[in-house]
CSV table of C-alpha atoms in Angstrom, one decimal:
chain,number,residue,atom,x,y,z
I,127,UNK,CA,-15.6,-50.2,-7.6
I,128,UNK,CA,-14.4,-49.2,-11.1
I,129,UNK,CA,-15.2,-45.5,-11.5
I,130,UNK,CA,-14.6,-43.1,-14.3
I,131,UNK,CA,-14.6,-39.3,-13.9
I,132,UNK,CA,-15.2,-37.3,-17.1
I,133,UNK,CA,-13.6,-33.9,-16.8
I,134,UNK,CA,-10.2,-33.2,-15.2
I,135,UNK,CA,-10.9,-29.6,-14.1
I,136,UNK,CA,-10.5,-28.8,-10.4
I,137,UNK,CA,-13.8,-30.4,-9.3
I,138,UNK,CA,-13.5,-33.5,-11.3
I,139,UNK,CA,-9.9,-34.0,-10.2
I,140,UNK,CA,-10.7,-33.4,-6.6
I,141,UNK,CA,-13.5,-36.0,-6.7
I,142,UNK,CA,-11.3,-38.5,-8.6
I,143,UNK,CA,-8.6,-38.1,-6.0
I,144,UNK,CA,-11.0,-38.6,-3.1
I,145,UNK,CA,-12.5,-41.7,-4.6
I,146,UNK,CA,-9.0,-43.1,-5.5
I,147,UNK,CA,-7.9,-42.5,-1.9
I,148,UNK,CA,-10.9,-44.7,-0.8
I,149,UNK,CA,-9.2,-47.6,-2.8
I,150,UNK,CA,-11.5,-47.5,-5.8
I,151,UNK,CA,-10.1,-48.0,-9.3
I,152,UNK,CA,-10.5,-44.5,-10.8
I,153,UNK,CA,-10.0,-43.4,-14.4
I,154,UNK,CA,-9.9,-39.6,-15.1
I,155,UNK,CA,-10.7,-38.5,-18.6
I,156,UNK,CA,-10.2,-35.0,-20.1
I,157,UNK,CA,-10.9,-33.4,-23.4
I,158,UNK,CA,-7.4,-31.9,-23.6
I,159,UNK,CA,-4.7,-34.4,-24.2
I,160,UNK,CA,-2.1,-32.1,-22.7
I,161,UNK,CA,-3.9,-32.3,-19.4
I,162,UNK,CA,-4.0,-36.1,-19.5
I,163,UNK,CA,-0.3,-36.2,-20.4
I,164,UNK,CA,0.6,-33.9,-17.5
I,165,UNK,CA,-1.2,-36.0,-15.0
I,166,UNK,CA,0.4,-39.1,-16.3
I,167,UNK,CA,3.9,-37.6,-16.2
I,168,UNK,CA,3.6,-35.9,-12.8
I,169,UNK,CA,0.7,-37.5,-11.0
I,170,UNK,CA,-0.6,-34.0,-10.4
I,171,UNK,CA,-3.0,-31.6,-12.0
I,172,UNK,CA,-1.0,-28.4,-11.4
I,173,UNK,CA,-3.2,-26.3,-13.8
I,174,UNK,CA,-6.3,-26.7,-11.6
I,175,UNK,CA,-5.1,-28.1,-8.2
I,176,UNK,CA,-1.6,-26.9,-7.7
I,177,UNK,CA,0.4,-28.7,-5.1
I,178,UNK,CA,-2.0,-31.6,-4.7
I,179,UNK,CA,-0.6,-35.1,-5.2
I,180,UNK,CA,-2.8,-37.7,-6.9
I,181,UNK,CA,-2.9,-41.3,-5.7
I,182,UNK,CA,-1.1,-43.9,-7.9
I,183,UNK,CA,-4.3,-45.8,-8.4
I,184,UNK,CA,-5.8,-42.8,-10.3
I,185,UNK,CA,-5.2,-43.3,-14.0
I,186,UNK,CA,-5.6,-40.5,-16.7
I,187,UNK,CA,-7.1,-41.4,-20.0
I,188,UNK,CA,-7.5,-39.3,-23.2
I,189,UNK,CA,-10.0,-41.6,-25.0
I,190,UNK,CA,-13.5,-41.1,-23.6
I,191,UNK,CA,-14.9,-44.4,-24.9
I,192,UNK,CA,-12.0,-46.3,-23.3
I,193,UNK,CA,-12.5,-44.4,-20.1
I,194,UNK,CA,-16.2,-45.3,-19.8
I,195,UNK,CA,-15.8,-48.9,-21.0
I,196,UNK,CA,-16.3,-51.3,-18.1
I,197,UNK,CA,-17.0,-48.6,-15.6
I,198,UNK,CA,-19.6,-49.3,-12.9
I,199,UNK,CA,-20.1,-45.6,-12.1
I,200,UNK,CA,-19.4,-42.5,-14.2
I,201,UNK,CA,-19.0,-39.1,-12.6
I,202,UNK,CA,-19.5,-36.3,-15.1
I,203,UNK,CA,-17.6,-33.2,-14.2
I,204,UNK,CA,-17.3,-31.5,-17.6
I,205,UNK,CA,-18.2,-27.9,-18.0
I,206,UNK,CA,-21.8,-27.3,-18.8
I,207,UNK,CA,-21.0,-26.1,-22.3
I,208,UNK,CA,-19.2,-29.4,-23.1
I,209,UNK,CA,-21.5,-31.7,-21.1
I,210,UNK,CA,-23.5,-33.0,-24.0
I,211,UNK,CA,-20.4,-33.8,-26.0
I,212,UNK,CA,-18.6,-35.4,-23.1
I,213,UNK,CA,-21.5,-37.8,-22.4
I,214,UNK,CA,-22.2,-38.8,-26.0
I,215,UNK,CA,-20.0,-42.0,-25.4
I,216,UNK,CA,-22.5,-43.2,-22.7
I,217,UNK,CA,-25.2,-44.6,-24.9
I,218,UNK,CA,-24.6,-48.1,-23.8
I,219,UNK,CA,-23.7,-47.4,-20.2
I,220,UNK,CA,-26.0,-49.1,-17.7
I,221,UNK,CA,-24.5,-48.2,-14.3
I,222,UNK,CA,-24.9,-45.1,-12.1
I,223,UNK,CA,-24.2,-41.8,-13.8
I,224,UNK,CA,-23.5,-38.9,-11.4
I,225,UNK,CA,-23.6,-35.3,-12.6
I,226,UNK,CA,-21.6,-32.8,-10.6
I,227,UNK,CA,-21.8,-30.1,-13.2
I,228,UNK,CA,-23.8,-26.9,-12.3
I,229,UNK,CA,-25.4,-25.4,-15.3
I,230,UNK,CA,-28.4,-25.1,-17.6
I,231,UNK,CA,-28.1,-25.8,-21.4
I,232,UNK,CA,-29.0,-22.5,-23.0
I,233,UNK,CA,-30.4,-23.8,-26.3
I,234,UNK,CA,-32.8,-26.3,-24.6
I,235,UNK,CA,-33.2,-25.1,-20.9
I,236,UNK,CA,-32.2,-28.7,-19.9
I,237,UNK,CA,-30.4,-29.4,-16.7
I,238,UNK,CA,-27.4,-31.7,-16.8
I,239,UNK,CA,-29.4,-34.7,-15.6
I,240,UNK,CA,-31.9,-34.0,-18.4
I,241,UNK,CA,-29.0,-34.3,-20.9
I,242,UNK,CA,-27.9,-37.5,-19.3
I,243,UNK,CA,-31.4,-38.9,-19.8
I,244,UNK,CA,-30.9,-38.3,-23.5
I,245,UNK,CA,-27.3,-39.5,-23.9
I,246,UNK,CA,-27.3,-42.3,-21.3
I,247,UNK,CA,-30.8,-43.7,-21.4
I,248,UNK,CA,-29.9,-46.9,-19.7
I,249,UNK,CA,-28.1,-45.2,-16.7
I,250,UNK,CA,-29.5,-44.6,-13.2
I,251,UNK,CA,-29.0,-40.9,-12.8
I,252,UNK,CA,-27.9,-38.9,-9.8
I,253,UNK,CA,-27.1,-35.2,-9.4
I,254,UNK,CA,-24.7,-34.2,-6.6
I,255,UNK,CA,-24.4,-30.6,-5.5
I,256,UNK,CA,-23.6,-28.4,-2.5
I,257,UNK,CA,-21.0,-26.1,-1.0
I,258,UNK,CA,-17.9,-27.8,-2.3
I,259,UNK,CA,-15.0,-25.6,-3.3
I,260,UNK,CA,-12.6,-28.0,-5.1
I,261,UNK,CA,-9.4,-27.0,-3.5
I,262,UNK,CA,-10.9,-27.4,0.0
I,263,UNK,CA,-12.2,-30.8,-0.9
I,264,UNK,CA,-8.8,-31.8,-2.3
I,265,UNK,CA,-7.2,-30.7,1.0
I,266,UNK,CA,-9.7,-32.8,3.1
I,267,UNK,CA,-11.4,-29.8,4.6
I,268,UNK,CA,-14.8,-30.9,5.9
I,269,UNK,CA,-18.0,-30.1,3.9
I,270,UNK,CA,-21.4,-31.7,3.1
I,271,UNK,CA,-23.2,-32.3,-0.2
I,272,UNK,CA,-26.5,-33.6,-1.5
I,273,UNK,CA,-27.0,-36.6,-3.8
I,274,UNK,CA,-30.4,-36.3,-5.5
I,275,UNK,CA,-32.3,-38.8,-7.7
I,276,UNK,CA,-35.7,-40.1,-8.4
I,277,UNK,CA,-34.1,-43.5,-7.9
I,278,UNK,CA,-33.7,-43.7,-4.1
I,279,UNK,CA,-31.4,-46.7,-4.2
I,280,UNK,CA,-29.1,-45.0,-6.7
I,281,UNK,CA,-28.9,-41.9,-4.4
I,282,UNK,CA,-28.1,-44.1,-1.4
I,283,UNK,CA,-25.4,-45.9,-3.3
I,284,UNK,CA,-23.8,-42.6,-4.2
I,285,UNK,CA,-24.2,-41.5,-0.6
I,286,UNK,CA,-22.3,-44.6,0.7
I,287,UNK,CA,-19.7,-44.4,-2.0
I,288,UNK,CA,-18.7,-40.8,-1.6
I,289,UNK,CA,-19.3,-40.4,2.2
I,290,UNK,CA,-16.1,-40.0,4.2
I,291,UNK,CA,-14.6,-38.4,7.3
I,292,UNK,CA,-14.5,-35.0,5.7
I,293,UNK,CA,-17.2,-35.4,3.1
I,294,UNK,CA,-20.8,-35.9,4.4
I,295,UNK,CA,-23.4,-36.8,1.9
I,296,UNK,CA,-27.2,-36.4,2.3
I,297,UNK,CA,-29.8,-37.7,-0.1
I,298,UNK,CA,-32.8,-36.0,-1.8
I,299,UNK,CA,-35.5,-37.0,-4.2
I,300,UNK,CA,-35.7,-33.4,-5.6
I,301,UNK,CA,-33.2,-33.6,-8.4
I,302,UNK,CA,-34.6,-30.6,-10.2
I,303,UNK,CA,-34.3,-28.4,-7.1
I,304,UNK,CA,-30.8,-29.6,-6.3
I,305,UNK,CA,-29.6,-28.9,-9.9
I,306,UNK,CA,-31.3,-25.5,-10.2
I,307,UNK,CA,-29.9,-24.4,-6.9
I,308,UNK,CA,-26.4,-25.3,-8.0
I,309,UNK,CA,-26.7,-23.7,-11.4
I,310,UNK,CA,-28.5,-20.4,-10.4
I,311,UNK,CA,-26.2,-19.6,-7.4
I,312,UNK,CA,-23.3,-19.0,-9.8
I,313,UNK,CA,-25.3,-16.2,-11.5
I,314,UNK,CA,-25.9,-14.6,-8.1
I,315,UNK,CA,-22.3,-15.0,-7.1
I,316,UNK,CA,-21.3,-12.8,-10.1
I,317,UNK,CA,-23.7,-10.2,-8.7
I,318,UNK,CA,-22.1,-10.6,-5.2
I,319,UNK,CA,-18.7,-10.1,-6.8
I,320,UNK,CA,-19.9,-7.0,-8.5
I,321,UNK,CA,-20.7,-5.7,-5.0
I,322,UNK,CA,-17.2,-6.4,-3.9
I,323,UNK,CA,-15.7,-4.8,-7.0
I,324,UNK,CA,-17.8,-1.6,-6.4
I,325,UNK,CA,-16.6,-1.5,-2.8
I,326,UNK,CA,-20.0,-2.2,-1.3
I,327,UNK,CA,-20.2,-3.6,2.2
I,328,UNK,CA,-21.4,-6.8,3.9
I,329,UNK,CA,-24.9,-5.3,4.3
I,330,UNK,CA,-25.2,-5.0,0.6
I,331,UNK,CA,-24.1,-8.5,-0.2
I,332,UNK,CA,-26.3,-10.0,2.5
I,333,UNK,CA,-29.3,-8.2,1.2
I,334,UNK,CA,-28.5,-9.3,-2.4
I,335,UNK,CA,-28.0,-13.0,-1.4
I,336,UNK,CA,-31.2,-13.1,0.6
I,337,UNK,CA,-33.4,-11.6,-2.1
I,338,UNK,CA,-31.6,-13.8,-4.7
I,339,UNK,CA,-32.6,-16.8,-2.7
I,340,UNK,CA,-36.3,-15.8,-3.0
I,341,UNK,CA,-35.7,-15.4,-6.7
I,342,UNK,CA,-34.1,-18.8,-7.2
I,343,UNK,CA,-36.9,-20.4,-5.2
I,344,UNK,CA,-39.5,-18.8,-7.5
I,345,UNK,CA,-37.8,-19.9,-10.6
I,346,UNK,CA,-37.3,-23.4,-9.1
I,347,UNK,CA,-40.9,-23.8,-8.2
I,348,UNK,CA,-42.0,-22.8,-11.7
I,349,UNK,CA,-39.7,-25.5,-13.0
I,350,UNK,CA,-41.2,-28.2,-10.6
I,351,UNK,CA,-38.8,-28.1,-7.7
I,352,UNK,CA,-39.7,-28.2,-4.0
I,353,UNK,CA,-39.4,-25.0,-2.0
I,354,UNK,CA,-37.5,-26.5,0.9
I,355,UNK,CA,-34.7,-27.7,-1.3
I,356,UNK,CA,-33.5,-24.2,-1.7
I,357,UNK,CA,-33.0,-23.8,2.0
I,358,UNK,CA,-30.6,-26.8,2.1
I,359,UNK,CA,-27.0,-27.5,1.1
I,360,UNK,CA,-27.6,-27.3,-2.6
I,361,UNK,CA,-29.4,-24.0,-2.3
I,362,UNK,CA,-28.6,-21.7,0.6
I,363,UNK,CA,-25.3,-23.5,1.5
I,364,UNK,CA,-23.9,-23.4,-2.0
I,365,UNK,CA,-25.1,-19.9,-2.5
I,366,UNK,CA,-23.3,-18.6,0.6
I,367,UNK,CA,-19.9,-20.2,-0.1
I,368,UNK,CA,-19.9,-19.1,-3.8
I,369,UNK,CA,-20.9,-15.5,-3.0
I,370,UNK,CA,-18.4,-15.0,-0.1
I,371,UNK,CA,-15.3,-17.2,-0.8
I,372,UNK,CA,-12.2,-15.8,-2.3
I,373,UNK,CA,-11.8,-19.2,-4.0
I,374,UNK,CA,-15.0,-18.7,-6.0
I,375,UNK,CA,-14.4,-18.2,-9.7
I,376,UNK,CA,-17.9,-16.6,-10.2
I,377,UNK,CA,-17.5,-14.2,-7.3
I,378,UNK,CA,-14.1,-13.2,-8.6
I,379,UNK,CA,-15.5,-12.8,-12.1
I,380,UNK,CA,-18.1,-10.4,-10.7
I,381,UNK,CA,-15.5,-8.5,-8.7
I,382,UNK,CA,-13.5,-7.8,-11.9
I,383,UNK,CA,-16.7,-6.8,-13.7
I,384,UNK,CA,-17.4,-4.3,-10.8
I,385,UNK,CA,-14.0,-2.8,-11.2
I,386,UNK,CA,-14.6,-2.0,-14.8
I,387,UNK,CA,-13.3,-4.9,-16.8
I,388,UNK,CA,-15.4,-6.2,-19.8
I,389,UNK,CA,-17.0,-9.6,-19.5
I,390,UNK,CA,-15.5,-10.9,-22.7
I,391,UNK,CA,-12.0,-9.9,-21.6
I,392,UNK,CA,-12.5,-11.6,-18.2
I,393,UNK,CA,-13.7,-14.8,-19.9
I,394,UNK,CA,-10.7,-14.9,-22.2
I,395,UNK,CA,-8.3,-14.5,-19.3
I,396,UNK,CA,-9.6,-17.2,-17.1
I,397,UNK,CA,-8.0,-20.6,-16.7
I,398,UNK,CA,-11.2,-22.3,-15.8
I,399,UNK,CA,-14.8,-21.5,-16.7
I,400,UNK,CA,-17.0,-19.4,-14.5
I,401,UNK,CA,-20.2,-21.2,-15.0
I,402,UNK,CA,-22.3,-18.2,-14.0
I,403,UNK,CA,-21.4,-16.5,-17.2
I,404,UNK,CA,-23.2,-18.9,-19.6
I,405,UNK,CA,-25.8,-19.8,-17.0
I,406,UNK,CA,-26.9,-16.1,-16.7
I,407,UNK,CA,-28.1,-16.3,-20.3
I,408,UNK,CA,-29.8,-19.6,-19.7
I,409,UNK,CA,-31.5,-18.4,-16.5
I,410,UNK,CA,-32.6,-15.2,-18.1
I,411,UNK,CA,-34.2,-17.1,-21.0
I,412,UNK,CA,-35.8,-19.7,-18.7
I,413,UNK,CA,-37.4,-16.9,-16.5
I,414,UNK,CA,-38.9,-15.3,-19.6
I,415,UNK,CA,-40.4,-18.6,-20.8
I,416,UNK,CA,-41.8,-19.4,-17.3
I,417,UNK,CA,-43.0,-15.9,-16.7
I,418,UNK,CA,-41.1,-15.6,-13.5
I,419,UNK,CA,-39.9,-12.2,-12.1
I,420,UNK,CA,-36.1,-12.4,-11.6
I,421,UNK,CA,-34.7,-8.8,-11.1
I,422,UNK,CA,-31.3,-9.9,-9.9
I,423,UNK,CA,-30.7,-12.4,-12.6
I,424,UNK,CA,-32.0,-9.8,-15.1
I,425,UNK,CA,-29.5,-7.2,-14.0
I,426,UNK,CA,-26.6,-9.6,-13.9
I,427,UNK,CA,-27.6,-10.6,-17.4
I,428,UNK,CA,-27.7,-7.0,-18.5
I,429,UNK,CA,-24.2,-6.4,-17.1
I,430,UNK,CA,-22.8,-9.4,-18.8
I,431,UNK,CA,-24.5,-9.4,-22.2
I,432,UNK,CA,-26.1,-6.0,-22.7
I,433,UNK,CA,-23.1,-3.8,-21.8
I,434,UNK,CA,-24.9,-2.2,-18.8
I,435,UNK,CA,-22.7,-0.5,-16.3
I,436,UNK,CA,-22.4,-2.7,-13.2
I,437,UNK,CA,-23.0,0.2,-10.8
I,438,UNK,CA,-26.1,1.3,-12.6
I,439,UNK,CA,-27.4,-2.3,-12.6
I,440,UNK,CA,-27.2,-2.5,-8.9
I,441,UNK,CA,-28.7,1.0,-8.5
I,442,UNK,CA,-31.6,-0.1,-10.6
I,443,UNK,CA,-32.3,-3.0,-8.2
I,444,UNK,CA,-32.6,-0.7,-5.2
I,445,UNK,CA,-34.8,1.7,-7.2
I,446,UNK,CA,-37.5,-0.9,-7.9
I,447,UNK,CA,-40.9,-0.3,-6.4
I,448,UNK,CA,-41.5,-1.2,-2.7
I,449,UNK,CA,-43.2,-4.4,-1.8
I,450,UNK,CA,-43.8,-6.9,1.0
I,451,UNK,CA,-41.1,-9.5,1.5
I,452,UNK,CA,-41.8,-12.9,0.1
């Protein structure tokens, strides 16, 4: 199959490599010409996946329109902030469009598949999410993921296409739940990293993650998702790996915040985007609009955007009034 991947960050490159190794004709586009040139010259993407060789049938392209032209399937792995711009060339695309980006557009509260509906109205849209650290996928370490769509045939096509010995793909009809689980867990991972930065223990992190899952579920239900989705790979599974892994950019972001660094300085120093940073603002605004109680998201937002001391933010969580577990 002729496949294009939009976005040559770690995740986009890892997926492009995996698909190329399955003998598909893969084109990898990126916004930054220097990234494209480096891949062409070395057949590697050392900036995001150091030490990982890319197959010879993986071609890098700097022109988005050329990259999409003739493709049967497009995988969009752009950062959420650039997702709308990256997909503006897909107006005439009528194949399967797969979003693997985890975020919520702040100005509109739209998920990435919602943006695809606007920019690629003829496409059959699938969202794919789960516990998938890019470097581990690139190294062939086993994992599982969910392909979600209201189009069952499109989801099954993606399942068959991506499924491999170390990459198990499930399907779901709950595209809203799958996308929200993937987006919101990044915000919680920043909170988990704050726990690490403050020197808290595993009890603290486990409690935070468990209560955060209830919070994510509440917000998801208000947005029209199914409750059981959040107990699956795109919910609990992704939440766990992102909150605990040393490879997690969002957890690492929170750890630095917990150690006293300022959010703006951390953002400026990072090679790749920690999606939890912009998503914290989106999630906070979405919760306000839907009238959903989200204390953990609120405190992460306060630490990131209101200058609140990270230790005080977590203390304020434990000082909340007692209640029954939900």
